[in-house]
XYZ file of N, CA and C in Angstrom:
408
model
N -56.237 17.428 -9.790
C -55.025 16.674 -10.087
C -54.538 16.041 -8.776
N -54.164 14.769 -8.855
C -53.655 14.080 -7.675
C -52.214 14.501 -7.391
N -51.771 14.201 -6.191
C -50.378 14.479 -5.826
C -49.428 13.705 -6.730
N -49.758 12.439 -7.011
C -48.896 11.623 -7.871
C -48.790 12.236 -9.268
N -49.899 12.691 -9.821
C -49.851 13.303 -11.147
C -49.028 14.585 -11.126
N -49.193 15.383 -10.094
C -48.397 16.611 -9.970
C -46.912 16.275 -9.872
N -46.578 15.207 -9.146
C -45.175 14.801 -9.015
C -44.603 14.341 -10.347
N -45.386 13.588 -11.124
C -44.939 13.140 -12.455
C -44.707 14.354 -13.350
N -45.641 15.274 -13.351
C -45.491 16.486 -14.169
C -44.261 17.293 -13.746
N -43.987 17.304 -12.447
C -42.811 18.026 -11.952
C -41.522 17.404 -12.478
N -41.466 16.065 -12.578
C -40.283 15.402 -13.145
C -40.079 15.851 -14.590
N -41.164 15.900 -15.369
C -41.047 16.309 -16.768
C -40.625 17.774 -16.875
N -41.096 18.594 -15.969
C -40.667 19.996 -15.961
C -39.192 20.121 -15.599
N -38.734 19.302 -14.653
C -37.307 19.327 -14.281
C -36.446 18.815 -15.438
N -36.964 17.870 -16.208
C -36.241 17.367 -17.376
C -36.015 18.509 -18.371
N -37.069 19.265 -18.629
C -36.960 20.412 -19.532
C -35.951 21.425 -18.994
N -36.036 21.716 -17.710
C -35.130 22.705 -17.108
C -33.673 22.240 -17.190
N -33.437 20.953 -16.892
C -32.070 20.425 -16.954
C -31.526 20.538 -18.381
N -32.357 20.216 -19.384
C -31.923 20.350 -20.788
C -31.593 21.805 -21.086
N -32.529 22.686 -20.750
C -32.334 24.100 -21.081
C -31.144 24.710 -20.353
N -30.790 24.142 -19.205
C -29.598 24.588 -18.476
C -28.324 23.905 -18.976
N -28.467 22.919 -19.863
C -27.306 22.169 -20.335
C -26.670 21.349 -19.222
N -27.473 20.877 -18.280
C -26.990 20.183 -17.091
C -27.205 18.668 -17.220
N -26.215 17.981 -17.730
C -26.318 16.537 -17.966
C -26.481 15.757 -16.670
N -25.868 16.214 -15.602
C -25.984 15.521 -14.319
C -27.420 15.580 -13.818
N -28.016 16.767 -13.818
C -29.408 16.909 -13.386
C -30.337 16.136 -14.313
N -30.044 16.133 -15.593
C -30.849 15.399 -16.567
C -30.811 13.900 -16.249
N -29.614 13.362 -16.062
C -29.458 11.940 -15.794
C -30.094 11.497 -14.494
N -30.091 12.353 -13.490
C -30.661 12.001 -12.177
C -32.156 11.724 -12.235
N -32.818 12.145 -13.299
C -34.261 11.945 -13.422
C -34.630 10.556 -13.932
N -33.617 9.733 -14.208
C -33.820 8.393 -14.759
C -33.423 7.321 -13.749
N -34.055 6.145 -13.858
C -33.653 5.011 -13.034
C -32.288 4.520 -13.504
N -31.602 3.797 -12.642
C -30.276 3.254 -12.995
C -30.324 2.407 -14.256
N -31.446 1.689 -14.466
C -31.555 0.760 -15.603
C -32.483 1.271 -16.709
N -32.682 2.579 -16.781
C -33.588 3.170 -17.767
C -33.131 2.887 -19.195
N -34.087 2.934 -20.106
C -33.803 2.877 -21.543
C -34.218 4.203 -22.161
N -33.322 4.794 -22.930
C -33.531 6.097 -23.551
C -33.380 5.907 -25.062
N -34.504 5.913 -25.778
C -34.481 5.683 -27.218
C -34.661 7.019 -27.929
N -33.658 7.389 -28.731
C -33.667 8.652 -29.458
C -34.541 8.549 -30.703
N -34.795 9.700 -31.328
C -35.593 9.685 -32.560
C -34.847 9.017 -33.706
N -33.541 8.806 -33.561
C -32.769 8.058 -34.554
C -32.889 6.555 -34.337
N -33.506 6.153 -33.209
C -33.648 4.736 -32.898
C -32.515 4.170 -32.070
N -31.588 5.017 -31.624
C -30.503 4.547 -30.764
C -30.993 4.415 -29.332
N -30.563 3.371 -28.650
C -30.913 3.192 -27.244
C -29.689 3.433 -26.380
N -29.857 4.328 -25.417
C -28.833 4.549 -24.407
C -29.338 3.882 -23.130
N -28.810 2.688 -22.803
C -29.304 1.968 -21.633
C -28.591 2.394 -20.352
N -29.380 2.787 -19.373
C -28.830 3.110 -18.066
C -28.585 4.587 -17.856
N -28.718 4.992 -16.602
C -28.551 6.394 -16.216
C -27.188 6.946 -16.633
N -26.140 6.169 -16.425
C -24.801 6.657 -16.757
C -24.672 6.969 -18.243
N -25.175 6.078 -19.107
C -25.103 6.310 -20.553
C -25.951 7.508 -20.962
N -27.094 7.670 -20.318
C -27.967 8.807 -20.612
C -27.252 10.106 -20.240
N -26.684 10.126 -19.054
C -25.982 11.332 -18.609
C -24.789 11.651 -19.506
N -23.965 10.659 -19.787
C -22.752 10.904 -20.587
C -23.086 11.302 -22.020
N -24.095 10.680 -22.610
C -24.469 11.053 -23.982
C -24.990 12.484 -24.020
N -25.729 12.881 -22.991
C -26.233 14.248 -22.960
C -25.143 15.256 -22.621
N -24.173 14.850 -21.829
C -23.047 15.748 -21.572
C -22.350 16.079 -22.898
N -22.124 15.059 -23.711
C -21.484 15.281 -25.019
C -22.347 16.181 -25.904
N -23.653 15.982 -25.864
C -24.549 16.819 -26.666
C -24.568 18.262 -26.164
N -24.695 18.430 -24.841
C -24.783 19.765 -24.266
C -23.480 20.553 -24.406
N -22.353 19.855 -24.493
C -21.062 20.522 -24.680
C -20.703 20.654 -26.151
N -21.450 19.947 -27.007
C -21.147 19.931 -28.439
C -22.293 20.456 -29.285
N -22.883 19.577 -30.125
C -23.834 20.056 -31.132
C -25.127 20.658 -30.593
N -25.503 20.366 -29.357
C -26.741 20.925 -28.806
C -26.486 21.983 -27.729
N -25.253 22.486 -27.691
C -24.918 23.540 -26.728
C -25.804 24.754 -26.994
N -26.480 25.222 -25.944
C -27.352 26.382 -26.071
C -28.723 26.085 -26.634
N -29.012 24.812 -26.931
C -30.333 24.473 -27.458
C -31.372 24.561 -26.346
N -32.628 24.575 -26.743
C -33.707 24.719 -25.777
C -34.872 23.830 -26.181
N -35.433 23.130 -25.190
C -36.676 22.404 -25.434
C -37.811 23.411 -25.404
N -38.707 23.285 -26.352
C -39.844 24.196 -26.428
C -41.092 23.474 -25.944
N -42.090 24.216 -25.638
C -43.314 23.629 -25.095
C -43.174 23.460 -23.602
N -44.204 22.923 -23.005
C -44.214 22.746 -21.559
C -44.508 21.285 -21.273
N -43.459 20.469 -21.248
C -43.636 19.025 -21.084
C -44.493 18.681 -19.877
N -44.180 19.268 -18.742
C -44.892 18.925 -17.522
C -46.356 19.302 -17.568
N -46.662 20.470 -18.089
C -48.035 20.957 -18.106
C -48.856 20.321 -19.222
N -48.232 20.030 -20.349
C -48.974 19.591 -21.524
C -49.130 18.081 -21.647
N -48.406 17.321 -20.886
C -48.406 15.861 -21.046
C -49.749 15.238 -20.715
N -50.080 14.202 -21.473
C -51.190 13.321 -21.112
C -50.584 12.301 -20.152
N -51.080 12.247 -18.940
C -50.542 11.351 -17.920
C -51.627 10.361 -17.520
N -51.272 9.081 -17.498
C -52.200 8.072 -16.979
C -51.412 7.071 -16.146
N -52.078 6.517 -15.190
C -51.444 5.579 -14.263
C -51.900 4.172 -14.601
N -50.944 3.290 -14.929
C -51.272 1.892 -15.205
C -51.292 1.089 -13.912
N -50.639 1.609 -12.899
C -50.666 1.127 -11.509
C -50.383 2.354 -10.659
N -50.651 2.301 -9.377
C -50.373 3.485 -8.559
C -48.915 3.920 -8.584
N -47.993 2.995 -8.888
C -46.564 3.331 -8.887
C -45.947 3.343 -10.283
N -46.784 3.315 -11.332
C -46.300 3.344 -12.713
C -47.173 4.301 -13.524
N -46.538 5.277 -14.151
C -47.261 6.253 -14.964
C -46.700 6.264 -16.384
N -47.585 6.516 -17.331
C -47.207 6.719 -18.722
C -47.569 8.158 -19.067
N -46.639 8.858 -19.673
C -46.880 10.235 -20.100
C -46.502 10.362 -21.570
N -47.354 11.030 -22.327
C -47.099 11.275 -23.744
C -47.300 12.763 -23.989
N -46.346 13.359 -24.700
C -46.419 14.801 -24.929
C -45.712 15.169 -26.228
N -46.200 16.195 -26.864
C -45.535 16.745 -28.032
C -44.634 17.886 -27.612
N -43.629 18.131 -28.386
C -42.712 19.230 -28.095
C -41.699 19.356 -29.206
N -40.758 20.181 -28.993
C -39.737 20.375 -30.000
C -38.500 20.978 -29.379
N -37.596 21.384 -30.245
C -36.372 21.998 -29.751
C -35.903 23.072 -30.721
N -35.146 23.980 -30.176
C -34.541 25.043 -30.956
C -33.035 24.985 -30.747
N -32.297 24.889 -31.814
C -30.842 24.847 -31.709
C -30.255 26.202 -31.317
N -31.023 27.259 -31.545
C -30.538 28.604 -31.228
C -31.021 29.100 -29.877
N -31.834 28.302 -29.175
C -32.351 28.719 -27.883
C -33.620 29.542 -27.973
N -34.261 29.563 -29.151
C -35.511 30.304 -29.316
C -36.637 29.621 -28.538
N -37.733 30.335 -28.332
C -38.872 29.793 -27.595
C -39.768 28.896 -28.437
N -39.576 28.897 -29.747
C -40.351 28.028 -30.624
C -39.420 27.031 -31.299
N -39.978 25.872 -31.619
C -39.179 24.804 -32.223
C -38.725 25.179 -33.625
N -37.510 24.767 -33.946
C -37.013 24.929 -35.303
C -37.821 24.014 -36.227
N -37.916 24.406 -37.481
C -38.625 23.582 -38.455
C -38.002 22.184 -38.504
N -38.855 21.169 -38.473
C -38.386 19.790 -38.537
C -37.917 19.222 -37.208
N -38.081 19.966 -36.109
C -37.598 19.500 -34.810
C -38.738 19.268 -33.818
N -39.930 18.976 -34.339
C -41.073 18.625 -33.489
C -41.057 17.118 -33.254
N -41.359 16.716 -32.028
C -41.359 15.307 -31.651
C -42.577 14.974 -30.805
N -42.899 13.692 -30.754
C -43.808 13.152 -29.755
C -42.950 12.271 -28.867
N -43.057 12.484 -27.552
C -42.202 11.778 -26.608
C -43.082 10.978 -25.656
N -42.691 9.714 -25.435
C -43.377 8.843 -24.486
C -42.442 8.541 -23.325
N -42.999 8.572 -22.127
C -42.258 8.295 -20.903
C -42.978 7.213 -20.107
N -42.225 6.340 -19.475
C -42.753 5.475 -18.430
C -42.001 5.872 -17.166
N -42.759 6.223 -16.143
C -42.166 6.644 -14.865
C -42.593 5.669 -13.785
N -41.697 5.437 -12.851
C -41.991 4.555 -11.719
C -41.733 5.296 -10.423
N -42.530 4.965 -9.430
C -42.320 5.530 -8.097
C -41.350 4.586 -7.402
N -40.127 5.072 -7.186
C -39.040 4.216 -6.716
C -38.287 4.941 -5.609
N -38.207 4.324 -4.465
C -37.445 4.931 -3.365
C -37.998 6.265 -2.918
N -39.315 6.430 -2.998
C -39.939 7.666 -2.547
C -39.996 8.773 -3.579
N -39.527 8.516 -4.799
C -39.576 9.551 -5.833
C -39.969 8.944 -7.176
N -40.484 9.789 -8.044
C -40.811 9.370 -9.401
C -39.578 9.550 -10.278
N -39.249 8.499 -11.046
C -38.127 8.532 -11.981
C -38.572 7.973 -13.322
N -37.907 8.394 -14.368
C -38.196 7.904 -15.720
C -37.433 6.601 -15.916
N -38.145 5.553 -16.343
C -37.488 4.268 -16.595
C -37.465 3.918 -18.078
N -38.295 4.592 -18.881
C -38.272 4.387 -20.330
C -38.656 5.697 -21.007
N -37.944 6.000 -22.087
C -38.110 7.251 -22.832
C -38.043 6.903 -24.303
N -38.988 7.405 -25.100
C -38.985 7.182 -26.553
C -39.304 8.508 -27.222
N -38.402 8.994 -28.049
C -38.574 10.243 -28.786
C -38.793 9.888 -30.249
N -39.908 10.338 -30.805
C -40.208 10.072 -32.216
C -40.410 11.398 -32.926
N -39.612 11.635 -33.942
C -39.711 12.878 -34.714
C -41.030 12.866 -35.488
N -41.753 13.978 -35.443
C -43.003 14.113 -36.173
C -42.684 14.319 -37.653
N -43.334 13.532 -38.495
C -43.131 13.693 -39.942
C -44.423 13.330 -40.648
N -44.543 13.782 -41.861
C -45.707 13.493 -42.681
C -45.373 12.276 -43.546
N -46.023 11.127 -43.302
C -45.682 9.923 -44.076
C -46.029 10.030 -45.553
N -46.813 11.045 -45.922
C -47.178 11.203 -47.336
C -46.087 11.873 -48.151
N -45.071 12.424 -47.433
C -44.025 13.132 -48.193
C -42.785 12.289 -48.356
């Protein structure tokens, strides 16, 4: 594994840790100022400030005590489209009760675009898609 790939994986691991700690500030710091954050509902939160504030409301409200399951950093498929741009795709889920396994219906596939900016890797685009069976 290259240093760049390890650094990208570390960002995804810090994202999981910030969520599990309910730390909206740490969560938001992992994004570029102009990032786009698209939820599984299709809502876009544009910019680091909107990402942080929306997660603060979630972490203090309906998602208080929730936990991301899986190991985003370790499990992600990471590829570099340029030396300073990485795409990562990973499956995962969440538990509203803080359990180690995802609650039923809370599995997602998440796509990230990360850029090497100012000496660090940051997320500039995020897309969360809830896993569902189109036959049902």
